[in-house]
Amino acid sequence: EPEVTQTPSHQVTQMGQEVILRCVPISNHLYFYWYRQILGQKVEFLVSFYNNEISEKSEIFDDQFSVERPDGSNFTLKIRSTKLEDSAMYFCASRGLAGKNTGELFFGEGSRLTVL
Amino acid sequence: SQQGEEDPQALSIQEGENATMNCSYKTSINNLQWYRQNSGRGLVHLILIRSNEREKHSGRLRVTLDTSKKSSSLLITASRAADTASYFCATDRDDKIIFGKGTRLHILP
């Protein structure tokens, strides 16, 4: 069964460093998302991406964050200068050809980011 | 805020009993979805109910939606130990799918 894959599963970084989290969405999906979840807490929307551009973003997704789909398969989240409060689990999700408003999200298993 | 809010935050029931979780939200929606998350894992889609639907069933799951009250409920019948997880409602509007804080369900043997 097709699945969303995320790498790395866990990354430890120093405050102020740049981090890139990678996702490979399901191959025929067109809509891509990043969420984060601070340990045991709510799942927070960061950004949605369609047709090579951001379609929606939350107030969390400030200038320190960026997303890219560099090669038609990967979907990346970059945090330019990490802060302690960026420590969280980051989930990538994708949605299929049924289109927005009609389809379920498929989630990866997450990338745990620890900022020291 | 569009965000759904689940109630209760935590629920412990005996195996075999039914579990009911509620979700309230604030804005108009296109559909509402329920997801499940096992500890430390990704979220898994359970069921989607469209804004023009009132009730939907899938196996042991029953979802209701009342758009006039901006609320939804998820019923899991005949609970099993494997149902122990966190359950989230998610409101879907345009291209923003917003999750609530979740209900932690614990099934006691």
JSON list of C-alpha atoms in Angstrom, two decimals, chain A residues 16 20 34 74 81-82 89 96 113 116:
[
{"chain": "A", "resi": 16, "resn": "GLY", "atom": "CA", "xyz": [20.33, 28.55, 15.63]},
{"chain": "A", "resi": 20, "resn": "ILE", "atom": "CA", "xyz": [15.62, 20.35, 6.63]},
{"chain": "A", "resi": 34, "resn": "TRP", "atom": "CA", "xyz": [3.12, 20.00, 7.22]},
{"chain": "A", "resi": 74, "resn": "ASN", "atom": "CA", "xyz": [10.28, 15.22, -2.30]},
{"chain": "A", "resi": 81, "resn": "SER", "atom": "CA", "xyz": [17.43, 29.17, 12.54]},
{"chain": "A", "resi": 82, "resn": "THR", "atom": "CA", "xyz": [15.98, 26.74, 15.04]},
{"chain": "A", "resi": 89, "resn": "MET", "atom": "CA", "xyz": [7.23, 16.04, 16.05]},
{"chain": "A", "resi": 96, "resn": "GLY", "atom": "CA", "xyz": [-5.08, 12.67, -3.49]},
{"chain": "A", "resi": 113, "resn": "LEU", "atom": "CA", "xyz": [13.15, 17.40, 16.09]},
{"chain": "A", "resi": 116, "resn": "LEU", "atom": "CA", "xyz": [19.30, 21.89, 22.27]}
]
